[in-house]
XYZ file of C-alpha atoms in Angstrom:
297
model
C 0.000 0.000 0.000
C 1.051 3.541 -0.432
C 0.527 6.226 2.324
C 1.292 9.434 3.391
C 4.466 8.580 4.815
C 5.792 7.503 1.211
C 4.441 10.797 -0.262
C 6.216 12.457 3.043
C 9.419 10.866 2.495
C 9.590 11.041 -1.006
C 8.875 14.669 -1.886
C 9.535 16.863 1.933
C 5.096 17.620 1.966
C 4.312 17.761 5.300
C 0.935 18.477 5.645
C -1.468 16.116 7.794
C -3.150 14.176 6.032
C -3.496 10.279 6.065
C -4.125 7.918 3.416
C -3.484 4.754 2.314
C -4.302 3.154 -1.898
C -3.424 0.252 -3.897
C -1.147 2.271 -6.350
C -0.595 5.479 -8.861
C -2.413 6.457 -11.868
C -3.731 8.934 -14.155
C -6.666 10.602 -12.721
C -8.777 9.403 -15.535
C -7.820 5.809 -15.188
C -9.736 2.983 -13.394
C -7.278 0.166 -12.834
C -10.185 -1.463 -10.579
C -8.335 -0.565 -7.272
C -7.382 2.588 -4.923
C -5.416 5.194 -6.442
C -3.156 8.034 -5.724
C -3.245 11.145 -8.638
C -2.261 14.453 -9.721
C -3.858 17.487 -11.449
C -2.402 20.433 -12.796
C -4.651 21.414 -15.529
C -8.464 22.002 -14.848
C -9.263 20.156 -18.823
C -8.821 16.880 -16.732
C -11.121 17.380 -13.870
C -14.070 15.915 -15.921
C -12.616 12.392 -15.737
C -11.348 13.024 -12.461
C -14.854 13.496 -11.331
C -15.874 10.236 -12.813
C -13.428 7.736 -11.364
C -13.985 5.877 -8.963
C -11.020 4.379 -8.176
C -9.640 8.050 -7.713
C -9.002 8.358 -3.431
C -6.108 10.904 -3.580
C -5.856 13.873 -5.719
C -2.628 16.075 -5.881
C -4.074 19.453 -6.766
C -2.559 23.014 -7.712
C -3.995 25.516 -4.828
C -5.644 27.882 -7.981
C -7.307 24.308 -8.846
C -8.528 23.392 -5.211
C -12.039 25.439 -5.068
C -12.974 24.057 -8.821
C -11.627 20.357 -7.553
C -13.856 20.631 -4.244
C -17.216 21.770 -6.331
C -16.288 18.973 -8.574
C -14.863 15.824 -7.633
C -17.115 13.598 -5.120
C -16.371 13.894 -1.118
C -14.815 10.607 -1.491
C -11.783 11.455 -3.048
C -9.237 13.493 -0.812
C -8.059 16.853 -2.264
C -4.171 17.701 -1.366
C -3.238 20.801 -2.428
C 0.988 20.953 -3.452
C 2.525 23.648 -5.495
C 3.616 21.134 -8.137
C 1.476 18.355 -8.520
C 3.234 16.676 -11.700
C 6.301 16.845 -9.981
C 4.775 15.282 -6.571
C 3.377 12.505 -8.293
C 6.164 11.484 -10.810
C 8.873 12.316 -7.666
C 6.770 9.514 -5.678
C 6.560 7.198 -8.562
C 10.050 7.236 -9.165
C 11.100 6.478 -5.200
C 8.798 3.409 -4.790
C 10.120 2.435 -8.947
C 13.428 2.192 -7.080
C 12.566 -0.113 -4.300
C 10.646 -2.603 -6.578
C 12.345 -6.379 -6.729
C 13.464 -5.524 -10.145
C 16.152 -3.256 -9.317
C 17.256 -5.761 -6.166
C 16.887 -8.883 -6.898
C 20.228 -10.601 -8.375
C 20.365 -11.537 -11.747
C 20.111 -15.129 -12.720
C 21.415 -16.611 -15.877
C 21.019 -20.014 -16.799
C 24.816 -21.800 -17.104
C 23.564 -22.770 -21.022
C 23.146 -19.495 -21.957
C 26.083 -17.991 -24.076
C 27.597 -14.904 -23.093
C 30.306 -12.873 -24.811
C 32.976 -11.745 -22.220
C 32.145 -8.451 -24.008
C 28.580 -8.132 -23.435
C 27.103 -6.504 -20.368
C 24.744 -8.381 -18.022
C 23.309 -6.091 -15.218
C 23.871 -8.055 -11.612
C 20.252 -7.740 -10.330
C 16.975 -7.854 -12.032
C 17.894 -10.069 -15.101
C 16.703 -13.582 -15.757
C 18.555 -15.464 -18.768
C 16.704 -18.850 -20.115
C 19.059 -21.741 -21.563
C 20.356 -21.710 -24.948
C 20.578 -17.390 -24.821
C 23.640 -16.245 -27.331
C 24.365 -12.713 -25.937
C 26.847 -11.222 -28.992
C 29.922 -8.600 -28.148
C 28.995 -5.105 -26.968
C 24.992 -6.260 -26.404
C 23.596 -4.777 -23.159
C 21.081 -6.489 -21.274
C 19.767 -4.093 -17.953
C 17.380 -4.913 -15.183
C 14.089 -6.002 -16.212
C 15.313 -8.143 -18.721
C 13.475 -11.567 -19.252
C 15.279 -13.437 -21.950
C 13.562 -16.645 -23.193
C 15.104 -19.605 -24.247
C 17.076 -19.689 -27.497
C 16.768 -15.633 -27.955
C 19.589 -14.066 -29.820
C 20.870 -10.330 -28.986
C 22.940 -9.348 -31.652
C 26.082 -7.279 -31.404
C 25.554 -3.574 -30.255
C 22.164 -4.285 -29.015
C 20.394 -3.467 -25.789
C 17.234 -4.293 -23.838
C 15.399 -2.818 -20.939
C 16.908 0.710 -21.486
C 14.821 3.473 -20.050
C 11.699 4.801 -22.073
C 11.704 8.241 -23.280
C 9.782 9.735 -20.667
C 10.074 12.955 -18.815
C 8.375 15.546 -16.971
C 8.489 19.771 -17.628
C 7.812 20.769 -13.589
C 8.261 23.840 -12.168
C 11.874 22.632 -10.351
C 12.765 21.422 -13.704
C 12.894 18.345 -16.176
C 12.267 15.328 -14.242
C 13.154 11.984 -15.748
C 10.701 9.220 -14.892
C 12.114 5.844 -13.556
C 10.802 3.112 -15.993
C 8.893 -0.067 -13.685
C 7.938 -2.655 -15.660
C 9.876 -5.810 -17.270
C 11.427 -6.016 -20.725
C 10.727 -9.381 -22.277
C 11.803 -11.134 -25.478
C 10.188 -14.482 -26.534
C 11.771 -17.943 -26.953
C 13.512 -18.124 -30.544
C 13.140 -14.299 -30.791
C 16.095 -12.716 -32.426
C 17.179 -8.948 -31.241
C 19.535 -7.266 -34.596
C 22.728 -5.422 -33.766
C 22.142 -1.709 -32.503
C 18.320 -2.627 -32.074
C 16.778 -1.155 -28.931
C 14.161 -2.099 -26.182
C 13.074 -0.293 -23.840
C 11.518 -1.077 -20.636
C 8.172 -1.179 -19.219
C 6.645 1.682 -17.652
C 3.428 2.108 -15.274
C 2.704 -1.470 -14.648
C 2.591 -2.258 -18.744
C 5.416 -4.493 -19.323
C 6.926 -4.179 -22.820
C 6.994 -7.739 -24.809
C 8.505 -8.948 -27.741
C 6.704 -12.673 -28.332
C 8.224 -15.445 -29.643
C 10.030 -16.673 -32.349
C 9.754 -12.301 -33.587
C 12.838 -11.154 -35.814
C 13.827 -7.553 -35.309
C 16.141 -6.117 -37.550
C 19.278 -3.825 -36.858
C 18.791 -0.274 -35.666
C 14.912 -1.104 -34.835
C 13.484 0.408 -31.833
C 10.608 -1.141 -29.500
C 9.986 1.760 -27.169
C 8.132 1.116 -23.892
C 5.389 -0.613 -23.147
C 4.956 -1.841 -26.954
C 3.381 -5.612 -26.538
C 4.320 -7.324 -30.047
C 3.120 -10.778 -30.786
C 4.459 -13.907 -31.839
C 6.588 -14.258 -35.408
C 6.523 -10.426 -36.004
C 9.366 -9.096 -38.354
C 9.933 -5.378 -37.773
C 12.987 -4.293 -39.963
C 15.794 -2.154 -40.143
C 15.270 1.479 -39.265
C 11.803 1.150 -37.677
C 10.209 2.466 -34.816
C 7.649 0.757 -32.192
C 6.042 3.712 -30.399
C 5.461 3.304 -26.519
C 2.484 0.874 -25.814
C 1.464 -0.045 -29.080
C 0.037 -3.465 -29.765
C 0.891 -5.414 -32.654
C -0.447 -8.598 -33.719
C 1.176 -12.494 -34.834
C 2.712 -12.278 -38.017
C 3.108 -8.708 -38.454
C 5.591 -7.884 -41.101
C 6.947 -4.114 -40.203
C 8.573 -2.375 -43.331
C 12.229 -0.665 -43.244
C 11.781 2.793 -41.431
C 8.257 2.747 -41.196
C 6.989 4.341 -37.792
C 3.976 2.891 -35.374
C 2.791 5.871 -33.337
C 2.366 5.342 -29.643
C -1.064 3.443 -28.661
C -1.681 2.047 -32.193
C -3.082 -1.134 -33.141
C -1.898 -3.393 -35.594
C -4.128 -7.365 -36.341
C -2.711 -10.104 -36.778
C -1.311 -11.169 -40.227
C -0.731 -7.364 -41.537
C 1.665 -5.881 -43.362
C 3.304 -2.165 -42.829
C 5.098 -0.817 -46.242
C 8.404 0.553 -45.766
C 8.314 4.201 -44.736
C 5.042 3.969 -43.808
C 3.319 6.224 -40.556
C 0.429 4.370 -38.687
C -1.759 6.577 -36.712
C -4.671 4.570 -36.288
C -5.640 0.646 -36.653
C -4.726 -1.515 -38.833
C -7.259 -4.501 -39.875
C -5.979 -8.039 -39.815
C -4.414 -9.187 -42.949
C -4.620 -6.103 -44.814
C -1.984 -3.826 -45.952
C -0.818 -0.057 -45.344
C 1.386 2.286 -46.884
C 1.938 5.998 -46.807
C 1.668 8.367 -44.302
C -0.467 8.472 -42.488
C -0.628 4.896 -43.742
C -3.910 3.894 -45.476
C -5.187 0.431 -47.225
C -2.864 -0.115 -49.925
C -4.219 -0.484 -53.911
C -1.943 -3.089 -54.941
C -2.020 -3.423 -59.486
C -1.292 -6.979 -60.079
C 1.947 -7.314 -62.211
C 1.635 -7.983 -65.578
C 3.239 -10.809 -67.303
C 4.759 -11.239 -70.484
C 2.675 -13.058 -72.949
């Protein structure tokens, strides 16, 4: 649980107040349990109003009247100068007492690892039959299944790109969740994967061949046998599909969807979803015509 004394110890506030939820999340979400939230900007207090898995609300002090006509008595109003930096300061103190960044590292005596590759020493977990190539770096969070290949150069569980503007300055967020690459899946040199972040792990299924200079950023979820080649970018928490076939450079924005079976041309820009089996190219990427070839008679 998370109570005052975490938000006291983490970010100085020392009002009194007591509380105690089940975790942190945007004001608008509903993860089906207690939560702890900010707001800063009075466009969000209509979703605010309508969780109600929303206990604790961070709020600016210019914000606090509106919040109090607004969100229901059973959500308790805080009032901090900074709310954005509150929260994310929070987050990123309990991110960095979680088991992944204390737990050693465990790596099964099968697995194949060049004396120049780096292996961080706690919160890694190498399967049997792993061939970790010169220069690769593998941080905490890392769950390698069996057989994966990380190419030279390449790394996994790096930190997502996310950060904060506050009003004490830029404030990077700690990343929380697990990076994991399937069985058989093979990871090309200079490739990159970043971590999970708020509780959405990012996953790369099996038997999925990514290409050199690719990037999965956090939180993407890609199924099993997906090809994603060189040059192309996985925004944070997309969702793609079996037997996606990812064209060089093309980009998937962050939240798309992609079905199973599709195909994204090379260059390519998906905004939106893209239907099972069909195929996209442009951008924004749209249902390709495709002219049959003709043949010589």
């Amino acid at each position: 649980m998370i109570t005052q004394q975490d938000l006291a110890r983490s970010t100085g506030w020392s009002a009194e107040a007591s509380f105690s939820v089940a975790r942190l999340d945007l004001a608008g979400n509903d993860p089906g349990s207690d939560i702890l939230s900010f707001l800063d900007d009075a466009k969000f207090l209509a979703g605010a109003s309508r969780n109600p898995a929303l206990r604790v609300l961070l709020v600016n002090p210019e914000l606090l009247d509106e919040a109090r006509e607004r969100i229901p008595p059973r959500t308790k109003l805080i009032a901090v100068d900074d709310p954005r930096w509150h929260f994310y300061t929070l987050h990123n103190t309990l991110a960095l007492e979680g088991p992944l960044e204390n737990e050693p590292s465990i790596i099964d005596p099968n697995a194949r690892i060049h004396p120049q590759a780096f292996i961080d020493d706690v919160g890694v977990i190498i399967a049997g039959g792993v061939v970790v190539e010169p220069h690769a770096t593998v941080l905490r969070s890392a769950r390698i299944g069996e057989g994966a290949v990380l190419r030279a150069g390449s790394v996994v569980g790096t930190p997502g790109f996310e950060h904060k503007r506050t009003s004490r300055g830029v404030l990077s967020v700690v990343h929380d969740g697990e990076t994991r690459i399937g069985a058989g899946t093979e990871i090309g040199s200079l490739a990159t994967v970043a971590r999970g972040f708020a509780r959405r792990h990012t996953v790369v299924g099996a038997d999925c061949r990514i290409d050199s200079n690719a990037m999965i950023a956090h939180s993407a979820q890609l199924g099993e046998r997906v090809f994603v080649a060189a040059g192309a970018v996985i925004a944070g928490s997309a969702d793609v599909g079996d037997d996606v076939w990812i064209g060089p450079g093309a980009t998937v924005i962050d939240r798309a969807r992609i079905g199973a079976g599709a195909r994204v041309a090379l260059g390519s820009v998906v905004f939106t979803k893209v239907a099972p089996g069909s195929t996209v190219m442009g951008n924004p990427a749209r249902p390709a015509k495709i002219t049959p070839r003709r043949t010589a008679v």
